[in-house]
GROMACS .gro file of C-alpha atoms in nm:
model
  254
    1MET     CA    1  -2.053   0.060  -1.204
    2ASN     CA    2  -2.254  -0.026  -0.871
    3TYR     CA    3  -2.162   0.128  -0.547
    4GLU     CA    4  -1.964  -0.185  -0.407
    5GLU     CA    5  -1.743  -0.164  -0.722
    6MET     CA    6  -1.703   0.213  -0.672
    7ILE     CA    7  -1.590   0.170  -0.311
    8GLN     CA    8  -1.332  -0.109  -0.425
    9LYS     CA    9  -1.193   0.121  -0.700
   10LEU     CA   10  -1.152   0.416  -0.441
   11ARG     CA   11  -0.967   0.180  -0.212
   12GLU     CA   12  -0.714   0.060  -0.465
   13PRO     CA   13  -0.368   0.145  -0.380
   14PHE     CA   14  -0.176   0.447  -0.547
   15SER     CA   15   0.116   0.380  -0.775
   16SER     CA   16   0.451   0.460  -0.608
   17LYS     CA   17   0.464   0.764  -0.837
   18GLU     CA   18   0.147   0.919  -0.681
   19ILE     CA   19   0.253   0.921  -0.324
   20ASP     CA   20   0.518   1.105  -0.122
   21TRP     CA   21   0.730   1.084   0.183
   22LYS     CA   22   0.812   1.309   0.472
   23ILE     CA   23   1.036   1.304   0.764
   24GLN     CA   24   0.846   1.247   1.092
   25VAL     CA   25   1.140   1.228   1.355
   26VAL     CA   26   1.512   1.241   1.324
   27THR     CA   27   1.795   1.086   1.511
   28GLN     CA   28   2.009   1.260   1.770
   29ASP     CA   29   2.295   1.280   1.528
   30LYS     CA   30   2.069   1.431   1.261
   31LEU     CA   31   2.184   1.145   1.010
   32LYS     CA   32   1.873   0.961   0.970
   33GLY     CA   33   1.515   1.016   0.974
   34LEU     CA   34   1.187   0.806   0.990
   35ALA     CA   35   1.016   0.852   0.654
   36VAL     CA   36   0.642   0.801   0.657
   37VAL     CA   37   0.428   0.780   0.349
   38TYR     CA   38   0.121   1.008   0.262
   39MET     CA   39  -0.113   1.096   0.001
   40ASP     CA   40  -0.082   1.386  -0.232
   41ALA     CA   41  -0.405   1.582  -0.248
   42ARG     CA   42  -0.416   1.622  -0.642
   43ALA     CA   43  -0.387   1.228  -0.662
   44VAL     CA   44  -0.696   1.215  -0.432
   45GLN     CA   45  -0.878   1.464  -0.673
   46LYS     CA   46  -0.783   1.255  -0.966
   47ARG     CA   47  -0.893   0.930  -0.803
   48LEU     CA   48  -1.249   1.088  -0.725
   49ASP     CA   49  -1.271   1.234  -1.074
   50GLU     CA   50  -1.185   0.887  -1.240
   51VAL     CA   51  -1.409   0.693  -1.013
   52VAL     CA   52  -1.718   0.880  -0.941
   53GLY     CA   53  -1.694   1.155  -1.211
   54ALA     CA   54  -1.587   1.515  -1.171
   55PHE     CA   55  -1.954   1.644  -1.134
   56ASN     CA   56  -2.038   1.374  -0.878
   57TRP     CA   57  -1.828   1.478  -0.567
   58LYS     CA   58  -1.763   1.802  -0.385
   59ASN     CA   59  -1.596   1.910  -0.068
   60VAL     CA   60  -1.643   2.171   0.193
   61TYR     CA   61  -1.451   2.318   0.487
   62SER     CA   62  -1.528   2.475   0.813
   63LEU     CA   63  -1.286   2.626   1.064
   64TRP     CA   64  -1.281   2.444   1.403
   65HIS     CA   65  -1.134   2.590   1.731
   66ASP     CA   66  -0.951   2.861   1.556
   67ASN     CA   67  -0.639   2.645   1.456
   68SER     CA   68  -0.818   2.336   1.280
   69GLN     CA   69  -0.990   2.262   0.976
   70ILE     CA   70  -1.287   2.019   0.924
   71CYS     CA   71  -1.334   1.893   0.562
   72GLY     CA   72  -1.632   1.697   0.418
   73ILE     CA   73  -1.617   1.495   0.093
   74SER     CA   74  -1.962   1.441  -0.060
   75ILE     CA   75  -2.052   1.177  -0.334
   76PHE     CA   76  -2.379   1.183  -0.496
   77ASN     CA   77  -2.581   0.883  -0.466
   78THR     CA   78  -2.803   0.833  -0.757
   79GLU     CA   79  -3.017   0.557  -0.616
   80ARG     CA   80  -3.099   0.764  -0.303
   81ASN     CA   81  -3.082   1.107  -0.500
   82GLU     CA   82  -2.889   1.278  -0.244
   83TRP     CA   83  -2.531   1.370  -0.143
   84VAL     CA   84  -2.364   1.142   0.109
   85THR     CA   85  -2.078   1.327   0.301
   86LYS     CA   86  -1.800   1.203   0.532
   87PHE     CA   87  -1.599   1.439   0.744
   88ASP     CA   88  -1.261   1.452   0.927
   89GLY     CA   89  -1.035   1.725   1.029
   90ALA     CA   90  -0.670   1.829   1.103
   91GLU     CA   91  -0.493   2.095   1.275
   92ASN     CA   92  -0.324   2.382   1.090
   93SER     CA   93   0.036   2.303   0.994
   94ASP     CA   94   0.346   2.487   1.101
   95ILE     CA   95   0.426   2.584   0.762
   96GLU     CA   96   0.169   2.760   0.556
   97PRO     CA   97  -0.074   2.684   0.847
   98ILE     CA   98  -0.429   2.730   0.678
   99LYS     CA   99  -0.325   2.577   0.344
  100GLY     CA  100  -0.169   2.292   0.526
  101GLY     CA  101  -0.476   2.230   0.764
  102LEU     CA  102  -0.704   2.229   0.463
  103SER     CA  103  -0.494   1.976   0.263
  104ASP     CA  104  -0.457   1.744   0.558
  105SER     CA  105  -0.827   1.756   0.647
  106PHE     CA  106  -0.926   1.680   0.282
  107LYS     CA  107  -0.693   1.394   0.271
  108ARG     CA  108  -0.825   1.254   0.609
  109ALA     CA  109  -1.182   1.298   0.474
  110ALA     CA  110  -1.084   1.111   0.151
  111SER     CA  111  -0.958   0.824   0.387
  112MET     CA  112  -1.314   0.791   0.539
  113TRP     CA  113  -1.410   0.684   0.185
  114GLY     CA  114  -1.135   0.436   0.183
  115ILE     CA  115  -0.887   0.634  -0.038
  116GLY     CA  116  -0.538   0.561   0.085
  117ARG     CA  117  -0.659   0.416   0.413
  118TYR     CA  118  -0.411   0.112   0.366
  119MET     CA  119  -0.133   0.366   0.422
  120TYR     CA  120  -0.213   0.367   0.796
  121GLU     CA  121  -0.094  -0.001   0.800
  122MET     CA  122   0.262   0.085   0.674
  123ASP     CA  123   0.548   0.133   0.911
  124GLY     CA  124   0.788   0.429   0.910
  125ILE     CA  125   1.127   0.353   0.723
  126TRP     CA  126   1.470   0.496   0.857
  127VAL     CA  127   1.644   0.673   0.566
  128GLU     CA  128   1.962   0.891   0.535
  129ILE     CA  129   1.863   1.262   0.544
  130GLU     CA  130   2.026   1.599   0.483
  131PRO     CA  131   1.974   1.941   0.616
  132ARG     CA  132   1.765   2.202   0.411
  133GLY     CA  133   1.686   2.538   0.574
  134LYS     CA  134   1.533   2.475   0.909
  135SER     CA  135   1.436   2.121   0.846
  136PHE     CA  136   1.558   1.806   0.700
  137VAL     CA  137   1.485   1.615   0.367
  138ILE     CA  138   1.534   1.264   0.244
  139LYS     CA  139   1.869   1.224   0.038
  140GLN     CA  140   1.781   1.169  -0.324
  141ASN     CA  141   1.961   0.819  -0.335
  142GLN     CA  142   1.708   0.684  -0.067
  143TYR     CA  143   1.398   0.714  -0.290
  144SER     CA  144   1.464   0.396  -0.495
  145ARG     CA  145   1.475   0.205  -0.176
  146LEU     CA  146   1.152   0.375  -0.033
  147GLU     CA  147   0.975   0.282  -0.380
  148LYS     CA  148   1.069  -0.079  -0.330
  149GLU     CA  149   0.978  -0.088   0.035
  150TYR     CA  150   0.630   0.089  -0.068
  151ASN     CA  151   0.562  -0.169  -0.340
  152THR     CA  152   0.650  -0.469  -0.096
  153ALA     CA  153   0.411  -0.303   0.159
  154VAL     CA  154   0.131  -0.279  -0.093
  155SER     CA  155   0.170  -0.643  -0.192
  156ARG     CA  156   0.155  -0.763   0.172
  157ILE     CA  157  -0.152  -0.556   0.248
  158PHE     CA  158  -0.332  -0.639  -0.066
  159ALA     CA  159  -0.182  -0.964  -0.118
  160LEU     CA  160  -0.096  -0.892  -0.473
  161PRO     CA  161   0.219  -0.787  -0.680
  162SER     CA  162   0.194  -0.426  -0.730
  163GLN     CA  163   0.431  -0.355  -1.017
  164PRO     CA  164   0.309  -0.421  -1.367
  165GLN     CA  165   0.660  -0.538  -1.481
  166ASN     CA  166   0.651  -0.801  -1.211
  167THR     CA  167   0.308  -0.922  -1.287
  168PRO     CA  168   0.320  -1.301  -1.329
  169VAL     CA  169   0.292  -1.444  -1.658
  170ILE     CA  170  -0.051  -1.620  -1.678
  171GLN     CA  171  -0.102  -1.908  -1.928
  172GLU     CA  172  -0.409  -1.955  -2.093
  173THR     CA  173  -0.679  -2.110  -1.876
  174LYS     CA  174  -0.913  -2.381  -2.001
  175ALA     CA  175  -1.277  -2.315  -1.913
  176ASN     CA  176  -1.607  -2.478  -2.008
  177THR     CA  177  -1.963  -2.434  -1.883
  178VAL     CA  178  -2.162  -2.683  -1.674
  179ASN     CA  179  -2.483  -2.678  -1.850
  180THR     CA  180  -2.707  -2.736  -1.514
  181ALA     CA  181  -2.955  -2.468  -1.419
  182LYS     CA  182  -2.876  -2.501  -1.052
  183ALA     CA  183  -2.523  -2.620  -1.075
  184PRO     CA  184  -2.332  -2.596  -0.751
  185TYR     CA  185  -2.041  -2.358  -0.762
  186ASP     CA  186  -1.726  -2.285  -0.546
  187TYR     CA  187  -1.689  -1.912  -0.590
  188GLU     CA  188  -1.887  -1.617  -0.703
  189VAL     CA  189  -1.684  -1.335  -0.880
  190ARG     CA  190  -1.737  -1.025  -0.670
  191SER     CA  191  -1.482  -0.777  -0.866
  192ILE     CA  192  -1.250  -0.774  -1.156
  193ARG     CA  193  -0.975  -0.553  -1.218
  194LEU     CA  194  -0.695  -0.523  -1.480
  195SER     CA  195  -0.329  -0.586  -1.361
  196GLY     CA  196  -0.068  -0.500  -1.632
  197LYS     CA  197  -0.141  -0.579  -2.001
  198SER     CA  198  -0.185  -0.943  -1.975
  199SER     CA  199  -0.379  -1.038  -1.660
  200GLN     CA  200  -0.660  -0.941  -1.432
  201VAL     CA  201  -0.732  -0.988  -1.071
  202LEU     CA  202  -1.051  -1.166  -0.956
  203GLU     CA  203  -1.202  -1.112  -0.610
  204LEU     CA  204  -1.374  -1.440  -0.538
  205ILE     CA  205  -1.614  -1.519  -0.232
  206ASP     CA  206  -1.711  -1.861  -0.163
  207ASN     CA  207  -2.038  -2.008   0.012
  208SER     CA  208  -1.892  -1.948   0.366
  209GLY     CA  209  -1.827  -1.587   0.290
  210SER     CA  210  -1.435  -1.626   0.262
  211VAL     CA  211  -1.263  -1.403   0.013
  212VAL     CA  212  -0.975  -1.469  -0.202
  213LYS     CA  213  -0.785  -1.255  -0.488
  214ALA     CA  214  -0.647  -1.457  -0.782
  215TYR     CA  215  -0.495  -1.379  -1.113
  216ILE     CA  216  -0.612  -1.499  -1.462
  217ARG     CA  217  -0.546  -1.407  -1.817
  218ALA     CA  218  -0.710  -1.074  -1.934
  219ALA     CA  219  -0.810  -1.257  -2.232
  220ASP     CA  220  -1.032  -1.470  -2.053
  221GLN     CA  221  -1.359  -1.261  -2.121
  222SER     CA  222  -1.601  -1.522  -2.019
  223ILE     CA  223  -1.603  -1.417  -1.669
  224LYS     CA  224  -1.805  -1.127  -1.543
  225VAL     CA  225  -1.902  -0.969  -1.199
  226GLY     CA  226  -2.145  -1.216  -1.060
  227THR     CA  227  -2.026  -1.531  -1.245
  228HIS     CA  228  -2.044  -1.844  -1.043
  229LEU     CA  229  -1.727  -2.073  -1.098
  230CYS     CA  230  -1.692  -2.435  -1.005
  231ASN     CA  231  -1.416  -2.700  -1.006
  232VAL     CA  232  -1.177  -2.403  -0.956
  233CYS     CA  233  -0.816  -2.473  -0.920
  234ILE     CA  234  -0.610  -2.207  -0.735
  235GLU     CA  235  -0.238  -2.236  -0.718
  236LYS     CA  236  -0.022  -2.036  -0.458
  237LYS     CA  237   0.271  -1.871  -0.635
  238LYS     CA  238   0.554  -1.650  -0.532
  239ASN     CA  239   0.768  -1.385  -0.701
  240SER     CA  240   0.994  -1.105  -0.576
  241TYR     CA  241   0.694  -0.921  -0.433
  242GLY     CA  242   0.559  -1.207  -0.226
  243GLU     CA  243   0.300  -1.471  -0.260
  244TYR     CA  244   0.003  -1.453  -0.494
  245HIS     CA  245  -0.291  -1.695  -0.625
  246LEU     CA  246  -0.323  -1.795  -0.974
  247ILE     CA  247  -0.637  -1.973  -1.136
  248SER     CA  248  -0.520  -2.248  -1.358
  249ALA     CA  249  -0.849  -2.410  -1.443
  250TYR     CA  250  -1.216  -2.345  -1.375
  251GLN     CA  251  -1.574  -2.432  -1.498
  252ILE     CA  252  -1.857  -2.174  -1.539
  253ALA     CA  253  -2.170  -2.288  -1.345
  254ALA     CA  254  -2.462  -2.178  -1.557
   0.00000   0.00000   0.00000
């Protein structure tokens, strides 16, 4: 895996089971609250372990102005033979101040690497709440709605359906190779990732630098990162999670 692919994988969205919600503000009558999405620190740790390897990243903390924490997440760059570190910080929280500050600064440092950064593009959602102790929590019957809203937002931001069960059924795509050493091409395959059990998503870049993401059957193993495609037919489709692109035909430019 090269570093461009690594960054792409770090930036991929979390599933709705890996994120959580918290109430940011409540209405005057205390019946509704604005729920905002946030990352779980353990999900961030898991993402780093899976993408860069458990022995290839580390974090460090330092106190800032007595009430804030600075966190740096380092990833080892084998090409440069050095650690690359990105920092961010957060104030200590009201509940378990130091622990909260450490966790928040860690997640903010992770966003510097692109992990969960897409969440900053998501709007808060008004939900029904109930009191618990001195604060308020989201009513349990609201979580199915939040999950749907989250998946819809992910689809909008990444321009892809986010639920495997809603992944479009991809028909077999016919392909052949243009046997010309310097054959012209429409797109170069920049990255490939699986989506569900039967399809994969290609990130394509054309000669002008424009990027498009499109589905194709996972069984089509002739396409690799760096493959040049010509005579590509990309159809725009739509399902309950929004619009997506489907490759219905292509040729490999040899």
